[in-house]
C-alpha cells in the first residue's frame, strides 16, 4: 500500500478544511495508543471531518491514490483494530449530530461520533430507552460500537449492537455514500448490506450515521448482588430468574472472587456488599413495566433461590446510589486488573449450559501450562460471554509472564473451540486475533469473507491489517 505523498496529504487537508486535520505529535499521541497500552502506532496525518460528505471526499482521494485508511471512533477498542501503523487515521468523533428522534417509530438517527452515553441521553430525553451499555460508554462512539458489533451488559434481553441497528449510512471504499438510514423493522429485499458493515471493523467502509432501535422506559428496576458457591449455580440461577420474571431479567453478570478482591484493592472507594466475599458473585438486574413489579419479582426470585440452595448470600440495592455502586463493582473489573502488571486477556463465548465446564477445563489447562497463574473470570452469563483473564502469580517476573501470552492464549482458545465456542465474543478480531482466528475458522469461512472484502474493497485500503 502506497504511503501518501506530500501532494496527497495536502489534498486531504483541503478536503476536511481548517481544524479538520493535525500532524502535531502531541495531538496525535492520545489516538495512537489503545487503553491497555498494548498497541502504539504511527500516522502521518489525523483527519477529523465534520460531515459525511467530507468523509466521502477523503475516502475517494485515498482510493484514487491507493492510500490506506484506519477508521477510528472513541479509541476504546481492546484488540488494536483502531490503531494505525502508517495508514491515514480517519476519526469520526466530530460527526456528532442527533439527526432525529421519532418516538412513534421507536427510533433515532445519530451520527457516528456521538458517544454511547450521549445516545442514551438523547433517547431518554424523548421518553425512550436505548439499551446498549458498557463500561466505556462515556467515550465509545456509535460508529465504533457498530463497527465492532459491541455487546455489553444487556445482550441477554436486547441483543448485540447489530440487533439494535435499523439503518446505516456509510462511506464505501470507493468514496460513494451508502444511504441506508431506514427505520424499517421489515425489509426483505435481498442481502442486508447494513449487516455486512456491522462488525466489519471498518474494513468495508466508514460508518457515518445510524438509525437505532429504541424501547419504552421501564417503570421499575431492581438490582441485587448475590453470592454463590459455584459457577454452575449461576447457570441454574439464570434459568430460575428467567422463569420467575417472565423474561424480565435485563442483566446477569458473573464475577469470580479474585476479581472482586482486586476491585477492592485497586479501585478507590470500593466495598463489596457481601461479607465474606463469596467464591462467585452474580449481579442481577430485573425490570418491569409495572411500578414496584421489578422489586416484587426480585424478592420472589431470591426467596426461591435461597430455598433451593442456589445462592448463599444476597444484597439488594435500596436506591439509585446503591444501584450505581453495585454496577461500578462489575464495570471496574478491567481497570482493577490493570495494576497487577498485565495479563493474558480473553473475550470468549461458549454455550450457556457449558459455562461451568469450560471454566473448570480451561483453568486446569492453564494451571498445567503455567503453574501459579491466577485466573479471573467475569462476564455475561446470559449470553455465554466470559472475560477469562490470566494474571501472573504475586511476585512473578512480569515481562517473562507476558512473553508467554501467545502460547497461553492458544491453550485457552483450544478449550473454547472444544466447546464449539468463539475466541472473540464482543471485542472483535483487530490486529490481535486476525491471524489466530484462522486456526479456528474453516477454509470456507475464511475464503468467503475474503471474497466479500475483495469485492467491496479490491485495493484493500480500508483497515488493511484487520480481518481477511
mmCIF file of N, CA, C and O in Angstrom, residues 193-242:
data_model
loop_
_atom_site.group_PDB
_atom_site.id
_atom_site.type_symbol
_atom_site.label_atom_id
_atom_site.label_comp_id
_atom_site.label_asym_id
_atom_site.label_seq_id
_atom_site.Cartn_x
_atom_site.Cartn_y
_atom_site.Cartn_z
ATOM 1 N N UNK A 193 -27.273 -5.104 3.430
ATOM 2 C CA UNK A 193 -25.934 -4.514 3.340
ATOM 3 C C UNK A 193 -25.485 -3.919 4.661
ATOM 4 O O UNK A 193 -24.285 -3.916 4.967
ATOM 5 N N UNK A 194 -26.432 -3.402 5.442
ATOM 6 C CA UNK A 194 -26.010 -2.809 6.720
ATOM 7 C C UNK A 194 -25.382 -3.857 7.632
ATOM 8 O O UNK A 194 -24.453 -3.557 8.392
ATOM 9 N N UNK A 195 -25.884 -5.096 7.544
ATOM 10 C CA UNK A 195 -25.335 -6.132 8.408
ATOM 11 C C UNK A 195 -23.903 -6.501 8.030
ATOM 12 O O UNK A 195 -23.138 -6.967 8.877
ATOM 13 N N UNK A 196 -23.532 -6.307 6.765
ATOM 14 C CA UNK A 196 -22.138 -6.511 6.392
ATOM 15 C C UNK A 196 -21.232 -5.483 7.052
ATOM 16 O O UNK A 196 -20.106 -5.773 7.457
ATOM 17 N N UNK A 197 -21.725 -4.256 7.168
ATOM 18 C CA UNK A 197 -20.924 -3.180 7.747
ATOM 19 C C UNK A 197 -20.823 -3.302 9.263
ATOM 20 O O UNK A 197 -19.813 -2.916 9.859
ATOM 21 N N UNK A 198 -21.873 -3.845 9.889
ATOM 22 C CA UNK A 198 -21.850 -4.016 11.345
ATOM 23 C C UNK A 198 -20.897 -5.153 11.699
ATOM 24 O O UNK A 198 -21.031 -6.269 11.207
ATOM 25 N N UNK A 199 -19.926 -4.863 12.535
ATOM 26 C CA UNK A 199 -18.944 -5.871 12.930
ATOM 27 C C UNK A 199 -17.797 -6.050 11.966
ATOM 28 O O UNK A 199 -16.936 -6.908 12.175
ATOM 29 N N UNK A 200 -17.738 -5.231 10.900
ATOM 30 C CA UNK A 200 -16.675 -5.368 9.898
ATOM 31 C C UNK A 200 -15.395 -4.641 10.295
ATOM 32 O O UNK A 200 -14.411 -4.688 9.567
ATOM 33 N N UNK A 201 -15.400 -3.956 11.441
ATOM 34 C CA UNK A 201 -14.209 -3.278 11.968
ATOM 35 C C UNK A 201 -13.616 -2.285 10.973
ATOM 36 O O UNK A 201 -12.393 -2.140 10.871
ATOM 37 N N UNK A 202 -14.472 -1.616 10.215
ATOM 38 C CA UNK A 202 -14.012 -0.590 9.295
ATOM 39 C C UNK A 202 -13.390 -1.107 8.019
ATOM 40 O O UNK A 202 -12.844 -0.331 7.238
ATOM 41 N N UNK A 203 -13.494 -2.403 7.752
ATOM 42 C CA UNK A 203 -12.845 -2.966 6.567
ATOM 43 C C UNK A 203 -13.680 -2.828 5.306
ATOM 44 O O UNK A 203 -13.156 -2.982 4.204
ATOM 45 N N UNK A 204 -14.973 -2.574 5.438
ATOM 46 C CA UNK A 204 -15.846 -2.481 4.267
ATOM 47 C C UNK A 204 -16.385 -1.074 4.054
ATOM 48 O O UNK A 204 -17.151 -0.843 3.114
ATOM 49 N N UNK A 205 -15.995 -0.140 4.901
ATOM 50 C CA UNK A 205 -16.467 1.226 4.775
ATOM 51 C C UNK A 205 -16.433 1.930 6.114
ATOM 52 O O UNK A 205 -16.161 1.320 7.153
ATOM 53 N N UNK A 206 -16.727 3.238 6.090
ATOM 54 C CA UNK A 206 -16.719 4.056 7.299
ATOM 55 C C UNK A 206 -18.161 4.398 7.661
ATOM 56 O O UNK A 206 -18.843 5.107 6.915
ATOM 57 N N UNK A 207 -18.639 3.901 8.786
ATOM 58 C CA UNK A 207 -19.982 4.229 9.255
ATOM 59 C C UNK A 207 -19.998 5.692 9.686
ATOM 60 O O UNK A 207 -19.175 6.118 10.504
ATOM 61 N N UNK A 208 -20.935 6.463 9.137
ATOM 62 C CA UNK A 208 -21.028 7.887 9.469
ATOM 63 C C UNK A 208 -22.287 8.240 10.253
ATOM 64 O O UNK A 208 -22.337 9.282 10.913
ATOM 65 N N UNK A 209 -23.312 7.407 10.179
ATOM 66 C CA UNK A 209 -24.549 7.630 10.938
ATOM 67 C C UNK A 209 -25.322 6.327 10.996
ATOM 68 O O UNK A 209 -25.065 5.399 10.216
ATOM 69 N N UNK A 210 -26.275 6.271 11.932
ATOM 70 C CA UNK A 210 -27.087 5.058 12.072
ATOM 71 C C UNK A 210 -28.450 5.396 12.640
ATOM 72 O O UNK A 210 -28.598 6.351 13.419
ATOM 73 N N UNK A 211 -29.432 4.609 12.254
ATOM 74 C CA UNK A 211 -30.759 4.671 12.861
ATOM 75 C C UNK A 211 -30.871 3.509 13.837
ATOM 76 O O UNK A 211 -30.666 2.351 13.463
ATOM 77 N N UNK A 212 -31.171 3.831 15.096
ATOM 78 C CA UNK A 212 -31.118 2.866 16.178
ATOM 79 C C UNK A 212 -32.505 2.581 16.735
ATOM 80 O O UNK A 212 -33.380 3.448 16.750
ATOM 81 N N UNK A 213 -32.690 1.357 17.211
ATOM 82 C CA UNK A 213 -33.941 0.972 17.849
ATOM 83 C C UNK A 213 -34.034 1.564 19.256
ATOM 84 O O UNK A 213 -33.051 1.555 20.007
ATOM 85 N N UNK A 214 -35.208 2.022 19.611
ATOM 86 C CA UNK A 214 -35.476 2.489 20.964
ATOM 87 C C UNK A 214 -36.558 1.626 21.604
ATOM 88 O O UNK A 214 -37.306 0.926 20.914
ATOM 89 N N UNK A 215 -36.649 1.710 22.929
ATOM 90 C CA UNK A 215 -37.583 0.886 23.684
ATOM 91 C C UNK A 215 -38.277 1.735 24.744
ATOM 92 O O UNK A 215 -37.784 2.807 25.116
ATOM 93 N N UNK A 216 -39.403 1.271 25.264
ATOM 94 C CA UNK A 216 -40.062 2.005 26.353
ATOM 95 C C UNK A 216 -39.171 2.050 27.593
ATOM 96 O O UNK A 216 -38.361 1.141 27.825
ATOM 97 N N UNK A 217 -39.333 3.096 28.376
ATOM 98 C CA UNK A 217 -38.644 3.178 29.662
ATOM 99 C C UNK A 217 -39.440 2.374 30.683
ATOM 100 O O UNK A 217 -40.625 2.612 30.881
ATOM 101 N N UNK A 218 -38.798 1.403 31.301
ATOM 102 C CA UNK A 218 -39.481 0.571 32.279
ATOM 103 C C UNK A 218 -39.792 1.372 33.549
ATOM 104 O O UNK A 218 -39.037 2.259 33.935
ATOM 105 N N UNK A 219 -40.878 1.020 34.217
ATOM 106 C CA UNK A 219 -41.358 1.810 35.351
ATOM 107 C C UNK A 219 -40.796 1.345 36.689
ATOM 108 O O UNK A 219 -40.965 2.016 37.708
ATOM 109 N N UNK A 220 -40.146 0.200 36.705
ATOM 110 C CA UNK A 220 -39.474 -0.230 37.939
ATOM 111 C C UNK A 220 -38.255 -1.064 37.583
ATOM 112 O O UNK A 220 -38.202 -1.711 36.535
ATOM 113 N N UNK A 221 -37.283 -1.030 38.483
ATOM 114 C CA UNK A 221 -35.985 -1.665 38.238
ATOM 115 C C UNK A 221 -35.419 -2.098 39.580
ATOM 116 O O UNK A 221 -35.434 -1.326 40.546
ATOM 117 N N UNK A 222 -34.910 -3.322 39.645
ATOM 118 C CA UNK A 222 -34.323 -3.835 40.890
ATOM 119 C C UNK A 222 -32.977 -4.474 40.592
ATOM 120 O O UNK A 222 -32.813 -5.168 39.582
ATOM 121 N N UNK A 223 -32.014 -4.226 41.479
ATOM 122 C CA UNK A 223 -30.656 -4.747 41.318
ATOM 123 C C UNK A 223 -30.235 -5.445 42.604
ATOM 124 O O UNK A 223 -30.451 -4.923 43.706
ATOM 125 N N UNK A 224 -29.649 -6.622 42.451
ATOM 126 C CA UNK A 224 -29.140 -7.351 43.608
ATOM 127 C C UNK A 224 -27.780 -7.951 43.282
ATOM 128 O O UNK A 224 -27.502 -8.305 42.122
ATOM 129 N N UNK A 225 -26.949 -8.067 44.297
ATOM 130 C CA UNK A 225 -25.683 -8.790 44.191
ATOM 131 C C UNK A 225 -25.808 -10.017 45.074
ATOM 132 O O UNK A 225 -26.107 -9.895 46.270
ATOM 133 N N UNK A 226 -25.638 -11.195 44.490
ATOM 134 C CA UNK A 226 -25.837 -12.434 45.238
ATOM 135 C C UNK A 226 -24.568 -13.264 45.233
ATOM 136 O O UNK A 226 -23.744 -13.180 44.305
ATOM 137 N N UNK A 227 -24.401 -14.071 46.269
ATOM 138 C CA UNK A 227 -23.251 -14.947 46.385
ATOM 139 C C UNK A 227 -23.605 -16.384 46.076
ATOM 140 O O UNK A 227 -24.694 -16.863 46.445
ATOM 141 N N UNK A 228 -22.688 -17.086 45.396
ATOM 142 C CA UNK A 228 -22.895 -18.482 45.029
ATOM 143 C C UNK A 228 -21.633 -19.275 45.334
ATOM 144 O O UNK A 228 -20.526 -18.719 45.403
ATOM 145 N N UNK A 229 -21.803 -20.586 45.460
ATOM 146 C CA UNK A 229 -20.654 -21.446 45.739
ATOM 147 C C UNK A 229 -19.961 -21.923 44.477
ATOM 148 O O UNK A 229 -18.816 -22.374 44.529
ATOM 149 N N UNK A 230 -20.659 -21.856 43.330
ATOM 150 C CA UNK A 230 -20.066 -22.388 42.103
ATOM 151 C C UNK A 230 -20.564 -21.623 40.887
ATOM 152 O O UNK A 230 -21.634 -20.989 40.924
ATOM 153 N N UNK A 231 -19.804 -21.712 39.805
ATOM 154 C CA UNK A 231 -20.246 -21.125 38.540
ATOM 155 C C UNK A 231 -21.447 -21.884 37.993
ATOM 156 O O UNK A 231 -22.323 -21.292 37.351
ATOM 157 N N UNK A 232 -21.503 -23.178 38.250
ATOM 158 C CA UNK A 232 -22.643 -23.977 37.785
ATOM 159 C C UNK A 232 -23.945 -23.465 38.390
ATOM 160 O O UNK A 232 -24.994 -23.445 37.727
ATOM 161 N N UNK A 233 -23.892 -23.003 39.632
ATOM 162 C CA UNK A 233 -25.091 -22.479 40.276
ATOM 163 C C UNK A 233 -25.599 -21.225 39.573
ATOM 164 O O UNK A 233 -26.807 -20.957 39.564
ATOM 165 N N UNK A 234 -24.684 -20.472 38.971
ATOM 166 C CA UNK A 234 -25.113 -19.249 38.281
ATOM 167 C C UNK A 234 -25.973 -19.578 37.062
ATOM 168 O O UNK A 234 -26.928 -18.860 36.756
ATOM 169 N N UNK A 235 -25.643 -20.647 36.369
ATOM 170 C CA UNK A 235 -26.422 -21.042 35.192
ATOM 171 C C UNK A 235 -27.813 -21.498 35.620
ATOM 172 O O UNK A 235 -28.823 -21.154 34.991
ATOM 173 N N UNK A 236 -27.888 -22.260 36.713
ATOM 174 C CA UNK A 236 -29.185 -22.682 37.228
ATOM 175 C C UNK A 236 -29.995 -21.480 37.718
ATOM 176 O O UNK A 236 -31.213 -21.405 37.524
ATOM 177 N N UNK A 237 -29.306 -20.534 38.354
ATOM 178 C CA UNK A 237 -29.987 -19.343 38.857
ATOM 179 C C UNK A 237 -30.533 -18.503 37.703
ATOM 180 O O UNK A 237 -31.638 -17.944 37.802
ATOM 181 N N UNK A 238 -29.791 -18.417 36.615
ATOM 182 C CA UNK A 238 -30.273 -17.670 35.455
ATOM 183 C C UNK A 238 -31.571 -18.287 34.923
ATOM 184 O O UNK A 238 -32.533 -17.564 34.625
ATOM 185 N N UNK A 239 -31.582 -19.598 34.799
ATOM 186 C CA UNK A 239 -32.792 -20.261 34.312
ATOM 187 C C UNK A 239 -33.976 -19.996 35.243
ATOM 188 O O UNK A 239 -35.097 -19.721 34.794
ATOM 189 N N UNK A 240 -33.714 -20.041 36.543
ATOM 190 C CA UNK A 240 -34.765 -19.773 37.509
ATOM 191 C C UNK A 240 -35.229 -18.312 37.414
ATOM 192 O O UNK A 240 -36.425 -18.016 37.468
ATOM 193 N N UNK A 241 -34.286 -17.395 37.240
ATOM 194 C CA UNK A 241 -34.621 -15.967 37.141
ATOM 195 C C UNK A 241 -35.492 -15.693 35.916
ATOM 196 O O UNK A 241 -36.444 -14.907 35.982
ATOM 197 N N UNK A 242 -35.182 -16.331 34.811
ATOM 198 C CA UNK A 242 -35.994 -16.136 33.599
ATOM 199 C C UNK A 242 -37.425 -16.591 33.820
ATOM 200 O O UNK A 242 -38.380 -15.914 33.432
#
